[in-house]
Amino acid sequence: MKEPLKSKLAGMLEVVYPYLDSGFLAEKLLKAMGLAPNQEPPPAHQNNWDESDIVLITYADTIRRADEKPLVTLHEFLNDCLADTVSAVHILPFFPYSSDDGFSVMDYLAVNESHGTWEDIERIAGDFKLMADLVINHMSARSRWFENFRKRLDPGKDYFFEASLTDDLGAVVRPRTSPLLNPVMTEDGERYVWCTFSEDQVDLNFANPDVLMEFVSIIRKYLERGVVMFRLDAVAFLWKEPGTPSIHLQQTHELIKILRLLIEHHTPRAVVITETNVPNRENLTYFGNANEAHAIYNFSLPPLLIHTLVTGNCRHLKTWLMSMPPAQLGTTYLNFIASHDGVGLRPTDGLLTEDEKQGLINAMESFGGKVSYRRTEDGRDQPYEINIALYDALKGTVKGGADHWQRQRFICAHTVMLALEGIPAFYIHSLLATENDYERAEHTGRLRSINRGQWKLESIESELANPLSHHSKVFTELKRLISIRRRQPAFHPNATQFTLHLGLQLFGFWRQSMRRDQSIFCIHNISDEVQKIALSDINLIGTDQWVDLISGLRVDDLSGSITLKPYQSVWLSNRE
């Protein structure tokens, strides 16, 4: 017999708030979400995605046109250029903000007037699955809630996490080098507020259930506006306790379960995605028992794939892939190799040696990249992420420096991502092959801005119309590869995957459709030298007809071999 929703929710709340009446709190949360206590659950282990799903990641104002709101311009670009390419659009925080390009939110229920309106958001949601950020760990120091915190007024008085300089904070895991505690003058005197990321981003206090109540109301509003995919930003840091690392605490995991439970009962097709830029083993815990995140960002993929392509050696990428557990039905990976942030280095802990990390950093710096740091428990500053546009990150190799294989290497990276288990997500600057934006980084004073440039729509149209432009060549080829991928059942995000052993210069894996009616052998030359592979090494079934989906080349002689040019990929399938 299925457990009633209220009872299940109350059991989760008891873990987080053992000192409160969990039944009463459950009732309040259900009312805030517009749910009945005995609401029917969605089907168990339901995949709200398939092989046709491709996510685009973009800021609301990445593409601009004079005298037009950027959300209007973005919608036009999406419909004109990507309607047959992407199924979902992640619009990075489009709310009023005070810093960090949107991640210091001032008002969760308003659209930044300079971007557009809620009606513009709803129109995009009408044509694409819409992903929005739930910036749940912290809020702007210039928000109304924080002003009320200073004045000791509601709502906001107890909404932010306070600590003392005498608290035991030595074990707290930090993603930045800025001070953890910052003094704030309030009506009750000076207080110290917890700031995981910056002085302008003050951490919220989820030990106060009123904060949870506020966010449940916010989530409901987003759902009503058409949001069906929720990115829980920096959620690993949600619950804080002095004397602990204050990351991945049990209450954090329980709060994710609570939010998922409420979201999927309201909208069964909705998806919760956790953004946890941490070592791989820690990241995997956010699946829970298929009851936390529907999808997790595959944070180890970007640095490992870049390392593979600039060294011409896939040993670490292959070892990592073999260690990755298949996602249970109803869960999946979100694969990406570029985003609005830098290339995280913590996800390589335990996967690359310190010397290999430093070699990668040196190569990226030689290609124009910068390095951001975090502070460790013992007070040392350690490299945290590499800030670089992906197109420039792949402009050469560790040993040879910049070369003429940049575009081919870049395409190879995305061909790998498209074929892997999970949902592929493309940063808009990757689709457009944007290079390092030094001017913007200098203007903002933030290293991450190097990969957060803005385009005039007229400039994009001009570049894409020019067949000699590298922007046009990349955009055209990536669209072609995406189109191929979206038609293959073996590329379903939950289709079977096995790693192939083809040496260090050939990275390969096998995918099989869930109905077992299609197999695809995905083989990628990740080196700058020609590679030959005997077809007998990949065990193609002789009774099937095999074709490379990328080139259209048919494979008739299974006793022969195929030759791959530098950074060439093949998708050998037994059906077209």
XYZ file of C-alpha atoms in Angstrom:
576
model
C 0.000 0.000 0.000
C 1.337 3.422 -0.971
C 2.238 5.724 1.898
C 0.087 8.899 1.873
C 1.951 11.993 0.729
C 1.514 13.837 4.018
C 2.883 10.933 6.045
C 5.879 10.496 3.734
C 6.650 14.217 3.818
C 6.320 14.349 7.602
C 8.843 11.510 7.946
C 11.402 13.477 5.916
C 10.720 16.667 7.870
C 11.261 14.805 11.145
C 14.904 14.209 10.125
C 15.519 17.891 9.409
C 13.377 19.457 12.151
C 13.110 16.887 14.972
C 12.080 19.595 17.444
C 8.976 20.633 15.454
C 5.548 19.127 14.802
C 6.399 17.502 11.474
C 2.774 16.699 10.672
C 1.716 20.324 11.065
C 4.686 21.517 8.984
C 3.862 18.948 6.294
C 0.323 20.313 6.086
C 1.620 23.859 5.643
C 4.049 22.816 2.895
C 1.375 20.863 1.022
C -0.946 23.847 1.185
C 1.821 26.156 -0.070
C 2.379 23.788 -3.008
C -1.346 23.361 -3.685
C -1.282 19.610 -3.010
C -3.727 17.331 -1.240
C -2.433 15.214 1.697
C -3.270 12.055 -0.245
C -2.125 13.303 -3.671
C -1.310 10.439 -6.048
C 2.436 10.042 -6.687
C 3.916 10.090 -10.199
C 4.851 6.730 -11.745
C 7.908 5.253 -10.070
C 11.235 5.263 -11.970
C 9.772 7.307 -14.823
C 12.240 8.668 -17.384
C 11.179 12.212 -18.213
C 13.633 12.281 -21.120
C 14.754 10.325 -24.171
C 17.418 10.381 -26.889
C 15.913 13.511 -28.459
C 16.635 15.662 -25.409
C 19.376 18.256 -25.805
C 19.810 21.164 -23.366
C 21.072 24.639 -24.278
C 22.667 26.690 -21.474
C 22.572 30.469 -21.895
C 22.233 33.751 -20.085
C 19.096 35.732 -20.832
C 21.235 38.484 -22.369
C 23.973 36.520 -24.173
C 22.408 37.551 -27.492
C 21.365 41.172 -27.872
C 19.754 43.446 -30.428
C 19.400 47.204 -30.159
C 16.108 48.483 -28.710
C 14.844 44.976 -27.849
C 14.659 43.054 -24.575
C 17.207 40.208 -24.618
C 14.616 37.525 -23.782
C 12.716 38.495 -26.930
C 15.932 38.304 -28.964
C 16.871 34.962 -27.391
C 13.461 33.483 -28.217
C 13.787 34.571 -31.848
C 17.288 33.055 -32.105
C 16.081 29.804 -30.559
C 13.153 29.481 -32.936
C 15.104 30.546 -36.025
C 18.315 28.592 -35.457
C 17.792 25.856 -32.862
C 14.140 24.774 -32.918
C 15.118 21.440 -34.516
C 18.276 21.074 -32.423
C 17.555 21.589 -28.714
C 14.587 20.440 -26.664
C 15.318 22.333 -23.453
C 16.734 25.728 -22.584
C 18.463 26.552 -19.317
C 18.216 30.303 -18.877
C 20.727 31.210 -16.184
C 19.345 33.447 -13.387
C 17.056 35.997 -15.012
C 16.059 37.708 -11.766
C 17.106 41.129 -10.410
C 20.610 40.700 -8.979
C 23.470 42.635 -7.443
C 26.538 40.607 -8.489
C 27.916 37.347 -9.942
C 26.010 37.717 -13.231
C 22.704 36.776 -11.634
C 23.663 34.380 -8.846
C 23.242 37.043 -6.163
C 19.461 37.246 -6.387
C 17.591 40.253 -5.017
C 14.053 39.059 -5.794
C 13.207 35.438 -6.665
C 9.739 36.309 -7.978
C 10.652 39.030 -10.468
C 12.251 39.014 -13.909
C 15.116 41.463 -14.348
C 13.484 44.392 -16.169
C 16.527 44.780 -18.400
C 16.004 41.179 -19.643
C 12.240 41.196 -20.210
C 9.103 39.973 -18.445
C 7.492 36.823 -17.096
C 5.442 36.760 -20.282
C 8.692 36.490 -22.280
C 9.770 33.593 -20.050
C 6.418 31.872 -20.539
C 6.645 32.201 -24.332
C 10.020 30.418 -24.321
C 8.576 27.770 -21.986
C 5.800 27.252 -24.512
C 8.306 26.196 -27.196
C 11.014 24.455 -25.155
C 11.358 22.668 -21.838
C 12.491 25.452 -19.542
C 15.197 25.013 -16.904
C 15.624 27.719 -14.258
C 18.019 28.129 -11.376
C 16.820 27.800 -7.834
C 19.590 29.825 -6.203
C 18.843 28.209 -2.903
C 22.030 28.484 -0.838
C 22.383 32.254 -0.658
C 20.771 35.591 -1.481
C 21.937 39.123 -2.250
C 23.021 41.370 0.620
C 20.972 44.035 -1.166
C 17.724 42.037 -1.122
C 14.618 43.063 0.832
C 14.979 39.969 2.985
C 18.485 40.974 4.012
C 17.453 44.565 4.657
C 14.784 43.157 6.963
C 17.464 40.988 8.581
C 19.396 44.139 9.440
C 16.259 45.845 10.770
C 15.111 42.674 12.573
C 11.829 42.619 10.681
C 9.839 39.810 9.033
C 10.187 38.368 6.469
C 13.937 38.067 6.750
C 14.784 38.535 10.420
C 15.877 34.912 10.896
C 16.387 33.987 7.240
C 20.207 34.201 7.131
C 22.794 32.029 8.817
C 24.734 33.642 11.656
C 27.875 32.378 13.365
C 30.479 33.586 15.804
C 34.183 34.199 15.408
C 34.659 31.777 18.302
C 32.833 28.923 16.523
C 34.856 25.933 15.343
C 34.985 26.620 11.589
C 38.303 24.962 10.786
C 36.758 22.007 8.945
C 34.420 24.053 6.726
C 34.954 23.256 3.043
C 35.423 26.463 1.055
C 35.075 27.057 -2.713
C 36.575 30.558 -2.426
C 39.389 32.482 -0.732
C 37.118 35.262 0.612
C 36.247 35.424 4.350
C 33.604 32.918 5.475
C 32.089 35.268 8.067
C 31.329 38.909 7.408
C 30.288 41.515 10.006
C 26.910 43.202 9.541
C 25.436 45.964 11.695
C 21.847 45.211 12.700
C 19.303 46.787 15.040
C 20.580 44.302 17.628
C 24.212 45.245 17.121
C 26.976 43.661 15.067
C 26.335 40.145 13.788
C 28.473 37.819 11.655
C 26.777 36.257 8.634
C 27.965 33.149 6.787
C 29.051 33.790 3.180
C 30.167 30.657 1.345
C 30.818 32.494 -1.924
C 31.128 36.255 -1.413
C 30.239 39.085 0.943
C 27.328 39.980 -1.343
C 25.968 36.411 -1.277
C 24.724 35.710 2.232
C 23.841 32.111 3.065
C 20.238 31.342 3.928
C 19.285 29.625 7.177
C 17.287 26.486 6.424
C 17.290 25.602 10.104
C 14.400 28.083 10.108
C 11.486 26.204 8.480
C 10.041 29.524 7.304
C 12.882 29.660 4.758
C 11.860 26.261 3.396
C 8.262 27.479 3.260
C 9.322 30.528 1.248
C 11.168 28.393 -1.295
C 8.285 25.990 -1.717
C 6.089 28.979 -2.581
C 8.745 30.209 -5.010
C 8.956 26.788 -6.682
C 5.194 26.692 -7.155
C 5.310 30.101 -8.860
C 8.053 28.868 -11.202
C 6.034 25.788 -12.093
C 3.019 27.962 -12.843
C 5.200 30.073 -15.158
C 6.288 27.013 -17.162
C 9.539 25.941 -15.495
C 9.824 22.135 -15.595
C 13.536 21.673 -14.837
C 15.040 22.976 -11.600
C 18.784 23.456 -11.195
C 19.558 23.496 -7.472
C 22.517 25.867 -7.421
C 25.364 25.160 -4.963
C 22.994 22.914 -3.015
C 25.787 20.900 -1.352
C 26.421 23.798 1.056
C 22.765 24.222 2.081
C 22.953 23.093 5.717
C 25.677 24.497 7.961
C 26.904 23.371 11.361
C 30.047 24.727 13.066
C 32.424 21.901 13.868
C 31.596 20.084 10.602
C 32.694 20.519 6.951
C 29.222 22.053 6.330
C 28.947 20.308 2.997
C 26.859 17.220 2.073
C 25.252 17.092 5.516
C 22.343 14.693 6.049
C 19.860 17.562 6.340
C 20.902 18.812 2.900
C 20.134 15.453 1.310
C 16.814 15.280 3.164
C 15.815 18.767 1.989
C 16.501 17.746 -1.613
C 14.224 14.730 -1.132
C 11.526 17.030 0.258
C 11.746 19.440 -2.665
C 11.710 16.621 -5.203
C 8.709 15.006 -3.523
C 6.725 18.238 -3.687
C 7.817 19.164 -7.212
C 7.065 15.820 -8.831
C 3.673 15.538 -7.114
C 2.762 18.960 -8.489
C 4.158 18.328 -11.983
C 5.045 14.668 -12.675
C 7.152 15.544 -15.741
C 9.324 18.016 -13.806
C 13.028 17.279 -13.236
C 15.276 18.224 -10.296
C 18.975 18.642 -11.110
C 21.698 19.122 -8.497
C 24.711 21.331 -9.202
C 27.500 20.072 -6.941
C 30.994 20.926 -8.151
C 32.758 18.374 -5.931
C 34.824 15.180 -6.268
C 33.133 12.437 -8.258
C 32.234 10.073 -5.397
C 30.629 12.916 -3.464
C 28.710 14.048 -6.527
C 27.170 10.608 -7.052
C 25.563 10.676 -3.606
C 23.018 13.222 -4.866
C 21.124 10.489 -6.671
C 20.237 9.179 -3.212
C 18.237 5.994 -3.638
C 16.658 7.374 -6.807
C 14.786 9.788 -4.530
C 16.971 12.916 -4.588
C 18.098 14.410 -7.901
C 16.549 13.148 -11.101
C 19.814 14.229 -12.740
C 23.253 15.288 -11.526
C 25.776 17.444 -13.345
C 28.591 15.179 -14.517
C 31.311 17.471 -13.184
C 34.280 15.156 -13.761
C 33.651 14.966 -17.506
C 34.859 18.468 -18.554
C 38.346 18.388 -16.974
C 38.936 14.722 -17.820
C 37.865 15.089 -21.442
C 39.917 18.246 -21.920
C 42.908 16.521 -20.286
C 42.435 13.542 -22.610
C 42.381 15.662 -25.763
C 45.350 17.871 -24.896
C 47.513 14.917 -23.811
C 46.367 12.426 -26.470
C 45.945 9.807 -23.747
C 42.541 8.494 -22.602
C 43.714 6.332 -19.696
C 42.108 8.438 -16.956
C 38.934 9.121 -18.908
C 38.529 5.407 -19.599
C 39.198 4.440 -15.964
C 36.645 7.002 -14.775
C 34.022 5.828 -17.261
C 34.397 2.222 -16.139
C 33.840 3.315 -12.534
C 30.623 5.218 -13.219
C 27.518 3.315 -12.091
C 24.655 3.127 -14.581
C 21.960 5.557 -13.495
C 18.800 3.865 -12.242
C 15.663 4.327 -14.292
C 14.153 7.661 -13.360
C 17.618 9.179 -12.905
C 20.347 10.201 -15.323
C 23.511 12.230 -15.793
C 23.588 15.736 -17.234
C 26.684 15.741 -19.437
C 28.444 18.988 -20.253
C 31.959 20.078 -21.118
C 31.518 23.854 -20.882
C 29.329 26.158 -18.840
C 29.093 29.726 -17.565
C 31.567 28.733 -14.837
C 35.128 27.565 -15.256
C 36.480 24.041 -15.635
C 36.303 22.654 -12.099
C 39.406 20.966 -10.716
C 37.947 19.458 -7.517
C 36.039 16.865 -9.609
C 39.435 15.492 -10.671
C 40.437 14.665 -7.083
C 41.370 11.011 -7.027
C 41.262 10.876 -10.833
C 44.309 12.956 -11.829
C 47.562 13.287 -9.915
C 48.651 16.695 -8.664
C 51.347 16.775 -11.366
C 48.768 15.990 -14.046
C 46.484 18.731 -12.738
C 49.350 21.180 -12.836
C 50.221 20.112 -16.376
C 46.632 20.764 -17.410
C 46.690 24.169 -15.709
C 49.951 25.077 -17.454
C 48.524 24.128 -20.843
C 45.325 26.113 -20.256
C 47.322 29.168 -19.170
C 49.402 28.910 -22.335
C 46.120 28.965 -24.307
C 45.035 32.179 -22.568
C 43.180 30.729 -19.570
C 43.227 31.962 -15.981
C 43.023 30.121 -12.647
C 40.675 30.756 -9.699
C 41.529 29.513 -6.220
C 39.812 28.185 -3.095
C 41.015 28.113 0.520
C 41.691 24.721 2.105
C 41.215 23.703 5.748
C 44.875 24.432 6.528
C 44.651 27.950 5.061
C 46.367 27.257 1.748
C 45.073 28.616 -1.551
C 44.577 25.781 -4.029
C 43.542 25.900 -7.718
C 39.758 25.546 -7.870
C 38.853 26.065 -11.514
C 40.312 27.069 -14.873
C 38.621 30.023 -16.531
C 38.792 29.656 -20.298
C 36.506 29.376 -23.320
C 36.312 25.740 -24.377
C 37.235 26.544 -27.976
C 40.534 28.037 -26.784
C 41.062 25.261 -24.205
C 41.337 22.826 -27.134
C 43.581 24.885 -29.401
C 46.581 22.612 -28.934
C 48.322 19.924 -26.901
C 50.391 19.811 -23.747
C 53.553 18.829 -25.624
C 53.117 20.648 -28.908
C 51.287 23.836 -27.967
C 48.787 25.475 -30.314
C 48.304 23.707 -33.647
C 45.961 23.480 -36.653
C 43.690 20.798 -35.131
C 41.688 23.130 -32.864
C 38.337 22.818 -34.626
C 38.608 19.046 -35.113
C 39.606 18.573 -31.467
C 36.660 20.730 -30.386
C 34.204 18.734 -32.517
C 35.644 15.477 -31.161
C 34.989 16.601 -27.588
C 31.324 17.196 -28.335
C 31.004 13.968 -30.310
C 32.136 12.105 -27.187
C 29.664 14.019 -25.009
C 26.760 13.402 -27.388
C 27.264 9.643 -27.280
C 27.741 9.120 -23.538
C 25.061 7.854 -21.159
C 23.063 10.875 -20.018
C 21.513 14.067 -21.394
C 23.891 16.340 -23.355
C 23.963 20.040 -22.431
C 25.603 22.623 -24.699
C 26.753 25.998 -23.453
C 25.715 28.525 -26.082
C 29.307 29.712 -26.468
C 30.314 26.176 -27.430
C 27.679 25.977 -30.166
C 29.023 29.280 -31.443
C 32.722 28.410 -30.869
C 33.266 31.648 -28.974
C 36.831 32.459 -27.981
C 38.261 33.981 -24.781
C 36.681 37.354 -24.032
C 39.561 39.221 -22.402
C 37.848 42.594 -22.738
C 34.818 41.488 -20.745
C 36.978 39.862 -18.064
C 38.987 43.069 -17.693
C 35.819 45.182 -17.623
C 34.120 43.139 -14.868
C 37.266 42.259 -12.941
C 36.044 38.639 -12.718
C 37.980 35.765 -14.266
C 34.798 33.834 -15.107
C 33.749 36.623 -17.472
C 36.325 35.321 -19.944
C 33.685 32.753 -20.918
C 30.567 34.885 -20.432
C 30.699 37.113 -23.492
C 27.760 38.678 -25.278
C 26.937 38.616 -28.974
C 25.024 41.070 -31.111
C 22.424 39.104 -33.049
C 23.565 40.747 -36.279
C 27.140 39.543 -35.651
C 25.987 35.975 -35.053
C 23.899 36.006 -38.215
C 26.832 37.344 -40.210
C 29.266 34.748 -38.842
C 26.863 31.834 -39.336
C 26.162 32.937 -42.903
C 29.882 32.905 -43.742
C 30.920 29.325 -44.684
C 34.586 30.200 -44.097
C 34.020 31.304 -40.497
C 35.044 28.819 -37.803
C 31.866 29.816 -35.954
C 29.793 28.685 -38.932
C 31.766 25.474 -39.448
C 31.409 24.438 -35.799
C 27.731 25.432 -35.536
C 26.832 23.546 -38.717
C 28.696 20.375 -37.754
C 27.415 20.308 -34.174
C 23.839 20.732 -35.391
C 24.399 17.834 -37.818
C 25.782 15.571 -35.093
C 22.944 16.488 -32.729
C 20.426 15.677 -35.451
C 21.982 12.231 -35.897
C 22.090 11.576 -32.151
C 18.419 12.488 -31.620
C 17.280 9.673 -33.938
C 19.172 6.819 -32.238
C 17.420 4.697 -29.553
C 20.852 3.485 -28.422
C 21.603 7.060 -27.342
C 18.713 7.152 -24.885
C 20.148 8.650 -21.665
C 19.530 5.346 -19.863
C 20.616 2.969 -22.624
C 23.280 0.396 -21.748
C 26.911 1.503 -21.904
C 30.154 -0.493 -21.769
C 33.707 0.822 -22.056
C 35.907 -0.547 -24.851
C 39.626 -1.254 -24.474
C 41.307 0.056 -27.614
C 44.576 1.438 -26.319
C 45.382 4.926 -25.092
C 44.807 6.924 -28.287
C 41.361 5.528 -29.084
C 38.552 6.203 -26.622
C 35.583 3.926 -27.190
C 32.378 2.686 -25.650
C 29.377 0.645 -26.724
C 25.741 1.698 -26.382
C 22.734 -0.581 -26.742
C 19.109 0.555 -26.936
C 16.749 -0.393 -24.123
C 14.848 -2.692 -26.504
C 18.176 -4.194 -27.634
C 17.363 -3.489 -31.276
C 20.289 -1.128 -31.866
C 23.981 -1.196 -30.994
C 26.391 1.685 -31.566
C 30.155 1.419 -31.176
C 31.441 4.940 -30.455
C 35.147 5.243 -31.238
C 37.115 8.478 -31.029
C 40.704 9.185 -32.031
C 41.735 11.526 -29.227
C 45.255 12.057 -30.599
C 46.880 14.212 -33.268
C 48.112 11.128 -35.139
C 46.340 8.749 -37.526
C 45.070 5.610 -35.776
C 44.056 2.265 -37.276
C 41.775 -0.245 -35.595
C 41.029 -3.821 -36.586
C 37.287 -4.407 -36.733
C 37.842 -7.764 -35.038
C 38.883 -5.799 -31.920
C 35.363 -4.458 -31.455
C 33.478 -7.688 -32.109
C 30.901 -6.535 -34.658
C 28.183 -9.141 -35.197
C 28.644 -10.591 -38.682
C 24.943 -11.019 -39.422
C 24.243 -7.311 -38.972
C 24.796 -4.528 -41.487
C 27.079 -1.864 -40.019
C 27.305 1.814 -40.956
C 29.127 4.822 -39.558
C 26.303 7.208 -38.702
C 28.636 10.216 -38.895
C 30.193 9.679 -42.338
C 27.646 7.300 -43.877
C 30.437 4.813 -44.640
C 29.236 1.191 -44.753
C 31.368 -1.525 -43.214
C 31.182 -4.725 -45.263
C 34.441 -6.522 -44.535
C 34.474 -7.284 -40.808
C 37.908 -8.849 -41.106
C 39.360 -5.515 -42.201
C 40.161 -2.325 -40.363
C 39.208 1.334 -40.270
C 41.541 4.293 -40.202
C 40.736 7.374 -38.160
C 42.293 10.732 -38.881
C 43.363 12.886 -35.937
C 40.334 13.607 -33.730
C 37.965 11.732 -36.040
C 35.024 9.860 -34.522
C 32.866 7.019 -35.786
C 29.483 5.826 -34.559
C 29.225 2.285 -35.939
C 25.578 1.234 -35.833
C 23.698 -1.883 -36.905
C 20.758 0.280 -38.015
C 20.499 3.673 -39.680
